[in-house]
Amino acid sequence: MAAAKARLKAAKDAIAARDWARAKTEAESVLDLDPGNYNAHVFVGRAAQRLSQLQESEEAYRTAISFNGDQPLAWQVREVISGIAGTPRVTPWVACYSLPPS
């Protein structure tokens, strides 16, 4: 886990430096070690977005949400990506609630 933590920090540093290709590579290396790492999926999503890989970005955010749907970041950014990519948008509150039977 120490290796995953170090690589996650490297991905975060690359994002801060706006080195999107390196950020994506580092975050993907975290996922090789820990496939369920929420932050790594969010970082892949962010880097892919900035690299104009919108489909991959949205998939990364969807995966992050599947692992931790309570965190708002992936939901918020996925909304933006969905709007850019032209895919149907689903807001968190719509996804979480259903109408009672009539």
CSV table of C-alpha atoms in Angstrom, one decimal:
chain,number,residue,atom,x,y,z
A,1,MET,CA,0.0,0.0,0.0
A,2,ALA,CA,2.9,2.3,0.5
A,3,ALA,CA,3.7,2.1,-3.2
A,4,ALA,CA,0.1,2.9,-4.1
A,5,LYS,CA,0.1,5.9,-1.8
A,6,ALA,CA,3.4,7.2,-3.3
A,7,ARG,CA,2.1,6.9,-6.8
A,8,LEU,CA,-1.2,8.6,-5.8
A,9,LYS,CA,0.8,11.5,-4.5
A,10,ALA,CA,2.8,11.5,-7.7
A,11,ALA,CA,-0.5,11.7,-9.7
A,12,LYS,CA,-1.7,14.5,-7.5
A,13,ASP,CA,1.6,16.4,-8.0
A,14,ALA,CA,1.4,15.9,-11.8
A,15,ILE,CA,-2.2,17.3,-11.8
A,16,ALA,CA,-1.0,20.3,-9.8
A,17,ALA,CA,1.8,20.8,-12.4
A,18,ARG,CA,-0.8,20.3,-15.2
A,19,ASP,CA,1.2,17.3,-16.6
A,20,TRP,CA,-1.9,15.4,-17.6
A,21,ALA,CA,-0.2,12.5,-19.4
A,22,ARG,CA,2.0,11.8,-16.3
A,23,ALA,CA,-0.9,12.2,-14.0
A,24,LYS,CA,-3.0,9.7,-15.9
A,25,THR,CA,-0.1,7.2,-16.0
A,26,GLU,CA,0.6,7.6,-12.3
A,27,ALA,CA,-3.1,7.2,-11.4
A,28,GLU,CA,-3.4,4.1,-13.6
A,29,SER,CA,-0.4,2.6,-11.9
A,30,VAL,CA,-2.2,3.0,-8.6
A,31,LEU,CA,-5.2,1.2,-10.1
A,32,ASP,CA,-2.9,-1.7,-11.0
A,33,LEU,CA,-2.1,-2.0,-7.3
A,34,ASP,CA,-5.5,-1.1,-5.9
A,35,PRO,CA,-8.3,-1.3,-8.5
A,36,GLY,CA,-10.9,0.1,-6.0
A,37,ASN,CA,-9.0,3.3,-5.2
A,38,TYR,CA,-11.6,6.1,-5.5
A,39,ASN,CA,-9.1,8.9,-5.8
A,40,ALA,CA,-7.1,7.2,-8.5
A,41,HIS,CA,-10.2,6.8,-10.6
A,42,VAL,CA,-11.0,10.5,-10.1
A,43,PHE,CA,-7.4,11.4,-11.0
A,44,VAL,CA,-7.7,9.3,-14.2
A,45,GLY,CA,-10.9,11.0,-15.0
A,46,ARG,CA,-9.5,14.5,-14.5
A,47,ALA,CA,-6.4,13.7,-16.6
A,48,ALA,CA,-8.3,12.1,-19.4
A,49,GLN,CA,-10.7,15.1,-19.4
A,50,ARG,CA,-7.8,17.4,-19.9
A,51,LEU,CA,-6.3,15.2,-22.6
A,52,SER,CA,-9.7,15.4,-24.4
A,53,GLN,CA,-10.4,11.7,-23.8
A,54,LEU,CA,-13.9,12.4,-22.7
A,55,GLN,CA,-15.3,8.9,-23.0
A,56,GLU,CA,-12.5,7.5,-20.9
A,57,SER,CA,-12.9,10.4,-18.4
A,58,GLU,CA,-16.6,9.7,-17.9
A,59,GLU,CA,-16.0,6.0,-17.5
A,60,ALA,CA,-13.4,6.7,-14.8
A,61,TYR,CA,-15.8,8.9,-12.9
A,62,ARG,CA,-18.6,6.3,-13.2
A,63,THR,CA,-16.2,3.7,-11.8
A,64,ALA,CA,-15.3,6.1,-8.9
A,65,ILE,CA,-19.0,6.6,-8.2
A,66,SER,CA,-19.5,2.9,-8.2
A,67,PHE,CA,-16.9,2.5,-5.5
A,68,ASN,CA,-17.9,5.5,-3.4
A,69,GLY,CA,-21.2,7.1,-4.4
A,70,ASP,CA,-21.3,9.3,-1.3
A,71,GLN,CA,-18.4,11.4,-2.4
A,72,PRO,CA,-19.7,14.4,-4.4
A,73,LEU,CA,-16.5,15.1,-6.5
A,74,ALA,CA,-17.0,12.4,-9.0
A,75,TRP,CA,-20.7,13.2,-9.4
A,76,GLN,CA,-20.0,16.9,-9.9
A,77,VAL,CA,-17.3,16.4,-12.5
A,78,ARG,CA,-19.2,13.6,-14.3
A,79,GLU,CA,-22.0,16.1,-14.8
A,80,VAL,CA,-19.6,18.5,-16.5
A,81,ILE,CA,-18.1,15.8,-18.7
A,82,SER,CA,-21.6,14.5,-19.6
A,83,GLY,CA,-22.5,18.0,-20.8
A,84,ILE,CA,-19.4,18.3,-22.8
A,85,ALA,CA,-19.6,14.9,-24.4
A,86,GLY,CA,-23.3,15.3,-25.2
A,87,THR,CA,-24.3,12.2,-23.2
A,88,PRO,CA,-27.5,12.2,-21.1
A,89,ARG,CA,-26.9,13.9,-17.7
A,90,VAL,CA,-28.1,12.3,-14.5
A,91,THR,CA,-28.0,14.4,-11.4
A,92,PRO,CA,-27.1,12.7,-8.1
A,93,TRP,CA,-30.5,13.4,-6.6
A,94,VAL,CA,-32.3,11.9,-9.6
A,95,ALA,CA,-30.1,8.8,-9.5
A,96,CYS,CA,-30.7,8.4,-5.7
A,97,TYR,CA,-34.5,8.8,-5.6
A,98,SER,CA,-37.4,7.2,-7.3
A,99,LEU,CA,-41.0,8.3,-7.4
A,100,PRO,CA,-43.4,6.5,-5.1
A,101,PRO,CA,-46.0,4.3,-6.9
A,102,SER,CA,-49.1,6.1,-8.0
